[in-house]
PDB file of C-alpha atoms in Angstrom:
ATOM      1  CA  UNK A   6      23.781   1.948 -19.742  1.00  0.00           C
ATOM      2  CA  UNK A   7      20.613   2.190 -21.818  1.00  0.00           C
ATOM      3  CA  UNK A   8      20.559   3.350 -25.442  1.00  0.00           C
ATOM      4  CA  UNK A   9      17.521   4.407 -27.501  1.00  0.00           C
ATOM      5  CA  UNK A  10      17.883   3.845 -31.229  1.00  0.00           C
ATOM      6  CA  UNK A  11      16.041   5.998 -33.752  1.00  0.00           C
ATOM      7  CA  UNK A  12      13.957   4.438 -36.530  1.00  0.00           C
ATOM      8  CA  UNK A  13      14.996   6.698 -39.393  1.00  0.00           C
ATOM      9  CA  UNK A  14      14.074  10.019 -40.884  1.00  0.00           C
ATOM     10  CA  UNK A  15      10.398  11.012 -40.934  1.00  0.00           C
ATOM     11  CA  UNK A  16      10.868  12.228 -44.516  1.00  0.00           C
ATOM     12  CA  UNK A  17      11.818   8.762 -45.736  1.00  0.00           C
ATOM     13  CA  UNK A  18       8.816   6.809 -44.404  1.00  0.00           C
ATOM     14  CA  UNK A  19       5.087   7.320 -44.121  1.00  0.00           C
ATOM     15  CA  UNK A  20       3.248   8.060 -40.862  1.00  0.00           C
ATOM     16  CA  UNK A  21       1.725   4.568 -40.914  1.00  0.00           C
ATOM     17  CA  UNK A  22       5.148   2.964 -41.386  1.00  0.00           C
ATOM     18  CA  UNK A  23       6.510   4.917 -38.416  1.00  0.00           C
ATOM     19  CA  UNK A  24       3.834   3.601 -36.095  1.00  0.00           C
ATOM     20  CA  UNK A  25       4.217   0.085 -37.475  1.00  0.00           C
ATOM     21  CA  UNK A  26       7.894   0.273 -36.582  1.00  0.00           C
ATOM     22  CA  UNK A  27       7.101   1.653 -33.134  1.00  0.00           C
ATOM     23  CA  UNK A  28       4.817  -1.321 -32.500  1.00  0.00           C
ATOM     24  CA  UNK A  29       7.898  -3.530 -32.612  1.00  0.00           C
ATOM     25  CA  UNK A  30      10.226  -1.103 -30.868  1.00  0.00           C
ATOM     26  CA  UNK A  31      11.842  -2.132 -27.599  1.00  0.00           C
ATOM     27  CA  UNK A  32      13.070   1.216 -26.222  1.00  0.00           C
ATOM     28  CA  UNK A  33      14.476  -0.186 -22.946  1.00  0.00           C
ATOM     29  CA  UNK A  34      15.866  -3.673 -23.588  1.00  0.00           C
ATOM     30  CA  UNK A  35      18.115  -3.486 -20.502  1.00  0.00           C
ATOM     31  CA  UNK A  36      15.624  -1.871 -18.115  1.00  0.00           C
ATOM     32  CA  UNK A  37      15.969  -3.228 -14.573  1.00  0.00           C
ATOM     33  CA  UNK A  38      13.629  -0.924 -12.620  1.00  0.00           C
ATOM     34  CA  UNK A  39      10.234   0.517 -13.557  1.00  0.00           C
ATOM     35  CA  UNK A  40       8.196   2.638 -11.151  1.00  0.00           C
ATOM     36  CA  UNK A  41       4.788   4.017 -12.161  1.00  0.00           C
ATOM     37  CA  UNK A  42       3.287   6.344  -9.566  1.00  0.00           C
ATOM     38  CA  UNK A  43       0.081   7.316 -11.352  1.00  0.00           C
ATOM     39  CA  UNK A  44      -1.376   5.801 -14.510  1.00  0.00           C
ATOM     40  CA  UNK A  45       0.580   3.533 -16.825  1.00  0.00           C
ATOM     41  CA  UNK A  46       1.234   5.900 -19.786  1.00  0.00           C
ATOM     42  CA  UNK A  47       0.670   3.496 -22.706  1.00  0.00           C
ATOM     43  CA  UNK A  48      -2.033   1.136 -23.915  1.00  0.00           C
ATOM     44  CA  UNK A  49       0.385  -1.691 -24.751  1.00  0.00           C
ATOM     45  CA  UNK A  50       3.483  -3.414 -23.373  1.00  0.00           C
ATOM     46  CA  UNK A  51       5.979  -0.852 -24.760  1.00  0.00           C
ATOM     47  CA  UNK A  52       7.950  -0.488 -21.511  1.00  0.00           C
ATOM     48  CA  UNK A  53       8.184  -4.267 -20.976  1.00  0.00           C
ATOM     49  CA  UNK A  54       9.511  -5.355 -24.359  1.00  0.00           C
ATOM     50  CA  UNK A  55      12.695  -7.441 -24.464  1.00  0.00           C
ATOM     51  CA  UNK A  56      13.667  -6.654 -20.873  1.00  0.00           C
ATOM     52  CA  UNK A  57      12.217  -9.743 -19.221  1.00  0.00           C
ATOM     53  CA  UNK A  58      15.694 -11.005 -18.364  1.00  0.00           C
ATOM     54  CA  UNK A  59      16.853  -7.707 -16.849  1.00  0.00           C
ATOM     55  CA  UNK A  60      13.730  -6.389 -15.064  1.00  0.00           C
ATOM     56  CA  UNK A  61      14.234  -6.772 -11.313  1.00  0.00           C
ATOM     57  CA  UNK A  62      12.095  -4.065  -9.714  1.00  0.00           C
ATOM     58  CA  UNK A  63       8.501  -3.223 -10.690  1.00  0.00           C
ATOM     59  CA  UNK A  64       6.254  -0.696  -8.944  1.00  0.00           C
ATOM     60  CA  UNK A  65       2.893  -0.242 -10.619  1.00  0.00           C
ATOM     61  CA  UNK A  66      -0.741   0.662  -9.902  1.00  0.00           C
ATOM     62  CA  UNK A  67      -2.759  -2.461 -10.643  1.00  0.00           C
ATOM     63  CA  UNK A  68      -5.623  -0.738 -12.475  1.00  0.00           C
ATOM     64  CA  UNK A  69      -7.925  -2.158 -15.149  1.00  0.00           C
ATOM     65  CA  UNK A  70      -5.604  -0.943 -17.918  1.00  0.00           C
ATOM     66  CA  UNK A  71      -2.531  -2.609 -16.424  1.00  0.00           C
ATOM     67  CA  UNK A  72      -4.383  -5.856 -15.803  1.00  0.00           C
ATOM     68  CA  UNK A  73      -5.539  -5.840 -19.427  1.00  0.00           C
ATOM     69  CA  UNK A  74      -2.037  -5.165 -20.758  1.00  0.00           C
ATOM     70  CA  UNK A  75      -0.427  -7.823 -18.594  1.00  0.00           C
ATOM     71  CA  UNK A  76      -3.062 -10.357 -19.598  1.00  0.00           C
ATOM     72  CA  UNK A  77      -3.097  -9.503 -23.313  1.00  0.00           C
ATOM     73  CA  UNK A  78       0.680  -9.304 -23.756  1.00  0.00           C
ATOM     74  CA  UNK A  79       1.573 -11.909 -21.090  1.00  0.00           C
ATOM     75  CA  UNK A  80       4.079  -9.494 -19.590  1.00  0.00           C
ATOM     76  CA  UNK A  81       4.881 -11.646 -16.579  1.00  0.00           C
ATOM     77  CA  UNK A  82       4.329 -15.090 -18.047  1.00  0.00           C
ATOM     78  CA  UNK A  83       6.075 -14.810 -21.415  1.00  0.00           C
ATOM     79  CA  UNK A  84       9.134 -16.945 -21.982  1.00  0.00           C
ATOM     80  CA  UNK A  85      12.405 -15.328 -21.028  1.00  0.00           C
ATOM     81  CA  UNK A  86      11.073 -13.457 -17.987  1.00  0.00           C
ATOM     82  CA  UNK A  87      13.597 -13.843 -15.189  1.00  0.00           C
ATOM     83  CA  UNK A  88      12.990 -13.771 -11.484  1.00  0.00           C
ATOM     84  CA  UNK A  89      12.317 -10.275 -10.157  1.00  0.00           C
ATOM     85  CA  UNK A  90      13.607  -9.005  -6.837  1.00  0.00           C
ATOM     86  CA  UNK A  91      10.602  -6.837  -5.978  1.00  0.00           C
ATOM     87  CA  UNK A  92       7.082  -6.202  -7.228  1.00  0.00           C
ATOM     88  CA  UNK A  93       5.125  -3.408  -5.555  1.00  0.00           C
ATOM     89  CA  UNK A  94       1.365  -3.276  -6.224  1.00  0.00           C
ATOM     90  CA  UNK A  95      -0.068   0.075  -5.210  1.00  0.00           C
ATOM     91  CA  UNK A  96      -3.761  -0.066  -6.132  1.00  0.00           C
ATOM     92  CA  UNK A  97      -6.256  -2.347  -7.815  1.00  0.00           C
ATOM     93  CA  UNK A  98      -8.521   0.241  -9.423  1.00  0.00           C
ATOM     94  CA  UNK A  99      -7.856   3.824 -10.455  1.00  0.00           C
ATOM     95  CA  UNK A 100     -10.254   6.354  -8.976  1.00  0.00           C
ATOM     96  CA  UNK A 101     -11.166   7.520 -12.474  1.00  0.00           C
ATOM     97  CA  UNK A 102     -12.005   3.954 -13.479  1.00  0.00           C
ATOM     98  CA  UNK A 103     -14.255   3.510 -10.484  1.00  0.00           C
ATOM     99  CA  UNK A 104     -16.105   6.766 -11.240  1.00  0.00           C
ATOM    100  CA  UNK A 105     -16.344   6.198 -14.987  1.00  0.00           C
ATOM    101  CA  UNK A 106     -20.007   5.252 -15.178  1.00  0.00           C
ATOM    102  CA  UNK A 107     -22.704   6.304 -17.628  1.00  0.00           C
ATOM    103  CA  UNK A 108     -25.471   8.532 -16.281  1.00  0.00           C
ATOM    104  CA  UNK A 109     -28.942   7.131 -16.731  1.00  0.00           C
ATOM    105  CA  UNK A 110     -31.473   9.831 -17.557  1.00  0.00           C
ATOM    106  CA  UNK A 111     -35.207   9.598 -17.989  1.00  0.00           C
ATOM    107  CA  UNK A 112     -35.429   5.922 -17.182  1.00  0.00           C
ATOM    108  CA  UNK A 113     -39.022   4.827 -16.684  1.00  0.00           C
ATOM    109  CA  UNK A 114     -38.132   1.829 -14.561  1.00  0.00           C
ATOM    110  CA  UNK A 115     -35.275   2.892 -12.301  1.00  0.00           C
ATOM    111  CA  UNK A 116     -35.350  -0.444 -10.504  1.00  0.00           C
ATOM    112  CA  UNK A 117     -34.577  -2.388 -13.690  1.00  0.00           C
ATOM    113  CA  UNK A 118     -31.735  -0.009 -14.492  1.00  0.00           C
ATOM    114  CA  UNK A 119     -30.252  -0.458 -11.032  1.00  0.00           C
ATOM    115  CA  UNK A 120     -30.496  -4.239 -11.350  1.00  0.00           C
ATOM    116  CA  UNK A 121     -28.733  -4.131 -14.711  1.00  0.00           C
ATOM    117  CA  UNK A 122     -25.986  -1.886 -13.293  1.00  0.00           C
ATOM    118  CA  UNK A 123     -25.533  -4.236 -10.337  1.00  0.00           C
ATOM    119  CA  UNK A 124     -25.237  -7.222 -12.681  1.00  0.00           C
ATOM    120  CA  UNK A 125     -22.665  -5.389 -14.815  1.00  0.00           C
ATOM    121  CA  UNK A 126     -20.696  -4.386 -11.726  1.00  0.00           C
ATOM    122  CA  UNK A 127     -20.714  -7.958 -10.435  1.00  0.00           C
ATOM    123  CA  UNK A 128     -19.533  -9.313 -13.788  1.00  0.00           C
ATOM    124  CA  UNK A 129     -16.772  -6.699 -13.977  1.00  0.00           C
ATOM    125  CA  UNK A 130     -15.666  -7.479 -10.429  1.00  0.00           C
ATOM    126  CA  UNK A 131     -15.463 -11.193 -11.237  1.00  0.00           C
ATOM    127  CA  UNK A 132     -13.499 -10.468 -14.423  1.00  0.00           C
ATOM    128  CA  UNK A 133     -11.005  -8.212 -12.636  1.00  0.00           C
ATOM    129  CA  UNK A 134     -10.694 -10.726  -9.778  1.00  0.00           C
ATOM    130  CA  UNK A 135      -9.894 -13.537 -12.224  1.00  0.00           C
ATOM    131  CA  UNK A 136      -7.341 -11.382 -14.052  1.00  0.00           C
ATOM    132  CA  UNK A 137      -5.656 -10.363 -10.804  1.00  0.00           C
ATOM    133  CA  UNK A 138      -5.345 -13.991  -9.727  1.00  0.00           C
ATOM    134  CA  UNK A 139      -3.797 -14.860 -13.091  1.00  0.00           C
ATOM    135  CA  UNK A 140      -1.195 -12.103 -12.802  1.00  0.00           C
ATOM    136  CA  UNK A 141      -0.494 -12.854  -9.158  1.00  0.00           C
ATOM    137  CA  UNK A 142       0.138 -16.462 -10.123  1.00  0.00           C
ATOM    138  CA  UNK A 143       2.837 -15.239 -12.506  1.00  0.00           C
ATOM    139  CA  UNK A 144       4.234 -12.782  -9.946  1.00  0.00           C
ATOM    140  CA  UNK A 145       4.494 -15.474  -7.292  1.00  0.00           C
ATOM    141  CA  UNK A 146       6.404 -17.712  -9.704  1.00  0.00           C
ATOM    142  CA  UNK A 147       8.924 -15.049 -10.771  1.00  0.00           C
ATOM    143  CA  UNK A 148       9.352 -12.706  -7.811  1.00  0.00           C
ATOM    144  CA  UNK A 149      11.435 -12.789  -4.639  1.00  0.00           C
ATOM    145  CA  UNK A 150       9.601  -9.995  -2.788  1.00  0.00           C
ATOM    146  CA  UNK A 151       6.087  -8.567  -3.061  1.00  0.00           C
ATOM    147  CA  UNK A 152       4.667  -5.414  -1.472  1.00  0.00           C
ATOM    148  CA  UNK A 153       0.876  -4.969  -1.472  1.00  0.00           C
ATOM    149  CA  UNK A 154      -0.568  -1.645  -0.333  1.00  0.00           C
ATOM    150  CA  UNK A 155      -3.420  -1.310   2.145  1.00  0.00           C
ATOM    151  CA  UNK A 156      -5.881  -0.168  -0.547  1.00  0.00           C
ATOM    152  CA  UNK A 157      -5.593  -3.498  -2.343  1.00  0.00           C
ATOM    153  CA  UNK A 158      -5.569  -5.790   0.671  1.00  0.00           C
ATOM    154  CA  UNK A 159      -9.139  -7.097   0.876  1.00  0.00           C
ATOM    155  CA  UNK A 160      -9.059  -8.510  -2.645  1.00  0.00           C
ATOM    156  CA  UNK A 161      -5.388  -9.389  -2.885  1.00  0.00           C
ATOM    157  CA  UNK A 162      -5.037 -11.354   0.345  1.00  0.00           C
ATOM    158  CA  UNK A 163      -7.593 -13.863  -0.879  1.00  0.00           C
ATOM    159  CA  UNK A 164      -6.244 -13.729  -4.422  1.00  0.00           C
ATOM    160  CA  UNK A 165      -2.647 -14.226  -3.247  1.00  0.00           C
ATOM    161  CA  UNK A 166      -3.590 -17.382  -1.382  1.00  0.00           C
ATOM    162  CA  UNK A 167      -5.785 -18.765  -4.165  1.00  0.00           C
ATOM    163  CA  UNK A 168      -3.299 -17.936  -6.924  1.00  0.00           C
ATOM    164  CA  UNK A 169      -0.223 -19.284  -5.173  1.00  0.00           C
ATOM    165  CA  UNK A 170       1.528 -21.895  -7.348  1.00  0.00           C
ATOM    166  CA  UNK A 171       3.245 -24.865  -5.781  1.00  0.00           C
ATOM    167  CA  UNK A 172       6.486 -23.570  -7.314  1.00  0.00           C
ATOM    168  CA  UNK A 173       6.227 -20.088  -5.755  1.00  0.00           C
ATOM    169  CA  UNK A 174       9.583 -18.297  -5.507  1.00  0.00           C
ATOM    170  CA  UNK A 175       8.267 -15.550  -3.217  1.00  0.00           C
ATOM    171  CA  UNK A 176      10.481 -15.232  -0.138  1.00  0.00           C
ATOM    172  CA  UNK A 177       9.381 -11.877   1.316  1.00  0.00           C
ATOM    173  CA  UNK A 178       5.782 -10.607   1.498  1.00  0.00           C
ATOM    174  CA  UNK A 179       4.979  -7.125   2.800  1.00  0.00           C
ATOM    175  CA  UNK A 180       1.359  -6.158   3.431  1.00  0.00           C
ATOM    176  CA  UNK A 181       2.392  -2.737   4.730  1.00  0.00           C
ATOM    177  CA  UNK A 182       0.085  -1.397   7.431  1.00  0.00           C
ATOM    178  CA  UNK A 183      -2.632  -3.947   6.742  1.00  0.00           C
ATOM    179  CA  UNK A 184      -4.080  -5.586   9.838  1.00  0.00           C
ATOM    180  CA  UNK A 185      -4.995  -9.259   9.954  1.00  0.00           C
ATOM    181  CA  UNK A 186      -5.027 -12.059  12.468  1.00  0.00           C
ATOM    182  CA  UNK A 187      -3.523 -15.464  13.155  1.00  0.00           C
ATOM    183  CA  UNK A 188      -5.775 -17.241  10.666  1.00  0.00           C
ATOM    184  CA  UNK A 189      -4.564 -14.993   7.843  1.00  0.00           C
ATOM    185  CA  UNK A 190      -0.929 -15.512   8.795  1.00  0.00           C
ATOM    186  CA  UNK A 191      -1.343 -19.288   8.808  1.00  0.00           C
ATOM    187  CA  UNK A 192      -3.066 -19.299   5.403  1.00  0.00           C
ATOM    188  CA  UNK A 193      -0.392 -17.118   3.804  1.00  0.00           C
ATOM    189  CA  UNK A 194       2.516 -19.192   5.144  1.00  0.00           C
ATOM    190  CA  UNK A 195       0.809 -22.419   4.074  1.00  0.00           C
ATOM    191  CA  UNK A 196       0.124 -21.125   0.547  1.00  0.00           C
ATOM    192  CA  UNK A 197       3.561 -19.606  -0.122  1.00  0.00           C
ATOM    193  CA  UNK A 198       5.918 -22.527   0.312  1.00  0.00           C
ATOM    194  CA  UNK A 199       9.153 -20.517  -0.103  1.00  0.00           C
ATOM    195  CA  UNK A 200       8.144 -17.649   2.201  1.00  0.00           C
ATOM    196  CA  UNK A 201      10.862 -16.572   4.644  1.00  0.00           C
ATOM    197  CA  UNK A 202       9.439 -13.325   6.044  1.00  0.00           C
ATOM    198  CA  UNK A 203       6.035 -11.671   6.396  1.00  0.00           C
ATOM    199  CA  UNK A 204       5.365  -8.014   7.260  1.00  0.00           C
ATOM    200  CA  UNK A 205       1.963  -6.860   8.501  1.00  0.00           C
ATOM    201  CA  UNK A 206       0.079  -5.189  11.362  1.00  0.00           C
ATOM    202  CA  UNK A 207      -1.736  -7.200  13.998  1.00  0.00           C
ATOM    203  CA  UNK A 208      -5.507  -7.111  14.398  1.00  0.00           C
ATOM    204  CA  UNK A 209      -7.298  -7.261  17.731  1.00  0.00           C
ATOM    205  CA  UNK A 210      -9.668 -10.190  17.312  1.00  0.00           C
ATOM    206  CA  UNK A 211      -9.509 -11.837  20.707  1.00  0.00           C
ATOM    207  CA  UNK A 212      -6.203 -13.549  19.993  1.00  0.00           C
ATOM    208  CA  UNK A 213      -4.662 -12.560  23.301  1.00  0.00           C
ATOM    209  CA  UNK A 214      -3.100 -15.340  25.342  1.00  0.00           C
ATOM    210  CA  UNK A 215      -5.797 -17.429  26.954  1.00  0.00           C
ATOM    211  CA  UNK A 216      -8.616 -16.202  24.713  1.00  0.00           C
ATOM    212  CA  UNK A 217      -7.628 -17.655  21.373  1.00  0.00           C
ATOM    213  CA  UNK A 218      -9.815 -20.701  20.559  1.00  0.00           C
ATOM    214  CA  UNK A 219      -6.751 -22.547  19.271  1.00  0.00           C
ATOM    215  CA  UNK A 220      -4.979 -22.070  22.615  1.00  0.00           C
ATOM    216  CA  UNK A 221      -7.434 -24.328  24.413  1.00  0.00           C
ATOM    217  CA  UNK A 222      -6.054 -27.221  22.393  1.00  0.00           C
ATOM    218  CA  UNK A 223      -2.584 -26.235  21.288  1.00  0.00           C
ATOM    219  CA  UNK A 224      -1.685 -29.877  20.704  1.00  0.00           C
ATOM    220  CA  UNK A 225      -4.587 -30.081  18.237  1.00  0.00           C
ATOM    221  CA  UNK A 226      -3.310 -26.940  16.540  1.00  0.00           C
ATOM    222  CA  UNK A 227       0.179 -28.439  16.214  1.00  0.00           C
ATOM    223  CA  UNK A 228      -1.173 -31.757  14.982  1.00  0.00           C
ATOM    224  CA  UNK A 229      -3.245 -29.994  12.332  1.00  0.00           C
ATOM    225  CA  UNK A 230      -0.522 -27.729  10.940  1.00  0.00           C
ATOM    226  CA  UNK A 231       2.951 -29.078  11.804  1.00  0.00           C
ATOM    227  CA  UNK A 232       5.169 -28.639   9.929  1.00  0.00           C
ATOM    228  CA  UNK A 233       3.498 -25.612   8.394  1.00  0.00           C
ATOM    229  CA  UNK A 234       6.768 -24.432   6.849  1.00  0.00           C
ATOM    230  CA  UNK A 235      10.434 -25.221   7.371  1.00  0.00           C
ATOM    231  CA  UNK A 236      11.513 -22.066   5.535  1.00  0.00           C
ATOM    232  CA  UNK A 237       9.555 -19.387   7.366  1.00  0.00           C
ATOM    233  CA  UNK A 238      11.833 -17.490   9.790  1.00  0.00           C
ATOM    234  CA  UNK A 239      10.852 -13.843  10.371  1.00  0.00           C
ATOM    235  CA  UNK A 240       7.636 -12.053  11.321  1.00  0.00           C
ATOM    236  CA  UNK A 241       7.795  -8.257  11.043  1.00  0.00           C
ATOM    237  CA  UNK A 242       5.086  -6.317  12.860  1.00  0.00           C
ATOM    238  CA  UNK A 243       4.706  -2.625  12.076  1.00  0.00           C
ATOM    239  CA  UNK A 244       4.207  -0.149  14.879  1.00  0.00           C
ATOM    240  CA  UNK A 245       0.742   1.141  15.719  1.00  0.00           C
ATOM    241  CA  UNK A 246      -0.570   3.932  17.921  1.00  0.00           C
ATOM    242  CA  UNK A 247      -1.857   1.371  20.443  1.00  0.00           C
ATOM    243  CA  UNK A 248       0.466  -1.633  20.124  1.00  0.00           C
ATOM    244  CA  UNK A 249      -1.249  -4.938  20.822  1.00  0.00           C
ATOM    245  CA  UNK A 250       1.809  -6.683  22.184  1.00  0.00           C
ATOM    246  CA  UNK A 251      -0.180  -9.554  23.693  1.00  0.00           C
ATOM    247  CA  UNK A 252      -1.694 -10.214  20.277  1.00  0.00           C
ATOM    248  CA  UNK A 253       1.737 -10.204  18.642  1.00  0.00           C
ATOM    249  CA  UNK A 254       3.061 -12.607  21.263  1.00  0.00           C
ATOM    250  CA  UNK A 255       0.138 -14.984  20.759  1.00  0.00           C
ATOM    251  CA  UNK A 256       0.534 -15.047  16.982  1.00  0.00           C
ATOM    252  CA  UNK A 257       4.308 -15.511  17.273  1.00  0.00           C
ATOM    253  CA  UNK A 258       4.012 -18.414  19.722  1.00  0.00           C
ATOM    254  CA  UNK A 259       1.474 -20.204  17.548  1.00  0.00           C
ATOM    255  CA  UNK A 260       3.786 -19.863  14.556  1.00  0.00           C
ATOM    256  CA  UNK A 261       6.743 -21.152  16.592  1.00  0.00           C
ATOM    257  CA  UNK A 262       4.747 -24.263  17.509  1.00  0.00           C
ATOM    258  CA  UNK A 263       4.199 -25.205  13.848  1.00  0.00           C
ATOM    259  CA  UNK A 264       7.218 -23.662  12.036  1.00  0.00           C
ATOM    260  CA  UNK A 265      10.390 -25.356  13.333  1.00  0.00           C
ATOM    261  CA  UNK A 266      12.792 -22.737  11.944  1.00  0.00           C
ATOM    262  CA  UNK A 267      10.829 -19.642  12.930  1.00  0.00           C
ATOM    263  CA  UNK A 268      13.496 -17.511  14.604  1.00  0.00           C
ATOM    264  CA  UNK A 269      12.651 -13.848  15.084  1.00  0.00           C
ATOM    265  CA  UNK A 270       9.865 -11.307  15.600  1.00  0.00           C
ATOM    266  CA  UNK A 271      10.845  -7.858  14.382  1.00  0.00           C
ATOM    267  CA  UNK A 272       8.832  -5.160  16.137  1.00  0.00           C
ATOM    268  CA  UNK A 273       9.560  -1.614  17.394  1.00  0.00           C
ATOM    269  CA  UNK A 274      12.291  -1.546  20.013  1.00  0.00           C
ATOM    270  CA  UNK A 275      10.137   0.143  22.639  1.00  0.00           C
ATOM    271  CA  UNK A 276       7.741  -2.827  22.696  1.00  0.00           C
ATOM    272  CA  UNK A 277      10.307  -5.630  22.854  1.00  0.00           C
ATOM    273  CA  UNK A 278      10.602  -5.808  26.641  1.00  0.00           C
ATOM    274  CA  UNK A 279       6.834  -6.133  27.042  1.00  0.00           C
ATOM    275  CA  UNK A 280       6.793  -8.748  24.268  1.00  0.00           C
ATOM    276  CA  UNK A 281       9.444 -10.815  26.075  1.00  0.00           C
ATOM    277  CA  UNK A 282       7.494 -10.602  29.327  1.00  0.00           C
ATOM    278  CA  UNK A 283       4.374 -11.867  27.558  1.00  0.00           C
ATOM    279  CA  UNK A 284       6.342 -14.832  26.213  1.00  0.00           C
ATOM    280  CA  UNK A 285       7.854 -15.599  29.620  1.00  0.00           C
ATOM    281  CA  UNK A 286       4.462 -15.538  31.329  1.00  0.00           C
ATOM    282  CA  UNK A 287       2.914 -17.741  28.655  1.00  0.00           C
ATOM    283  CA  UNK A 288       5.493 -20.534  28.648  1.00  0.00           C
ATOM    284  CA  UNK A 289       5.309 -20.759  32.435  1.00  0.00           C
ATOM    285  CA  UNK A 290       1.831 -22.271  32.242  1.00  0.00           C
ATOM    286  CA  UNK A 291      -0.432 -24.249  29.985  1.00  0.00           C
ATOM    287  CA  UNK A 292      -1.181 -24.473  27.128  1.00  0.00           C
ATOM    288  CA  UNK A 293       2.233 -23.145  26.030  1.00  0.00           C
ATOM    289  CA  UNK A 294       4.457 -24.710  28.740  1.00  0.00           C
ATOM    290  CA  UNK A 295       4.868 -28.085  26.900  1.00  0.00           C
ATOM    291  CA  UNK A 296       6.192 -26.143  23.886  1.00  0.00           C
ATOM    292  CA  UNK A 297       8.511 -23.820  25.810  1.00  0.00           C
ATOM    293  CA  UNK A 298      11.633 -25.123  24.042  1.00  0.00           C
ATOM    294  CA  UNK A 299      10.133 -24.123  20.674  1.00  0.00           C
ATOM    295  CA  UNK A 300       9.106 -20.669  21.883  1.00  0.00           C
ATOM    296  CA  UNK A 301      11.680 -19.411  24.401  1.00  0.00           C
ATOM    297  CA  UNK A 302      14.174 -18.227  21.788  1.00  0.00           C
ATOM    298  CA  UNK A 303      11.702 -15.549  20.615  1.00  0.00           C
ATOM    299  CA  UNK A 304      12.359 -13.474  23.729  1.00  0.00           C
ATOM    300  CA  UNK A 305      14.663 -10.511  23.292  1.00  0.00           C
ATOM    301  CA  UNK A 306      17.855 -10.473  25.328  1.00  0.00           C
ATOM    302  CA  UNK A 307      18.728  -7.408  27.405  1.00  0.00           C
TER     303      UNK A 307
END
């Protein structure tokens, strides 16, 4: 149970003293779940104070304000922060932040103004990118599961890989409906050394069996990456309107060749029979036949 203590009567202290006291107030010292669906409502770390050991579930829009608060107050990296079960990042920038630009009126040299705006935008993008990597580094060290929405994917996939610490505790990564290919899967598994499961959507980039460049030399692929991870076990593929089952099968077989404990592909039930047929056809011929013993178990049983 949570309890909120008052700070005294307003008649006994001045307005300035009240706000000084509030600065040090920890209203939710036993908070275990915080979900913010729009903007974070404060300009400081009020909701994160003294609950680092109890906070287990965080859902938050990763806007400029949040990134500034987390960096300034070291919300995720301060001492005493325990491992969280789930962090859900909904967005990198608020729409209002993206549209909050000054109008330029009566500028004699519009070209110079545009160049200056472009330089400012580039600097801001670099600053936000660096801050996101810093916070992701902390998240990956203290979190068991991370959900990243589609809106944030382009920046956060790269940032997740580059920010991954060697001591990452992340076991489950969910990219929602984001689509990416075998190369992205390999990079994520390699970067997150404790990863057990990955959820994503497959992208059609010529990765079908027989067309993937890596397939022409699967032994080279294995030699380059094995063992990619001994902890990775589950690949979850979200349903799409036009399921690319051959793509899923190709990605899964490549992972099985380099991840010795990879055990299961979770995909919609209606596509499992076709998936198993793709696996059976592939291991009956080269280049996958020599690795059939590492792949066969991925087929679904009737």
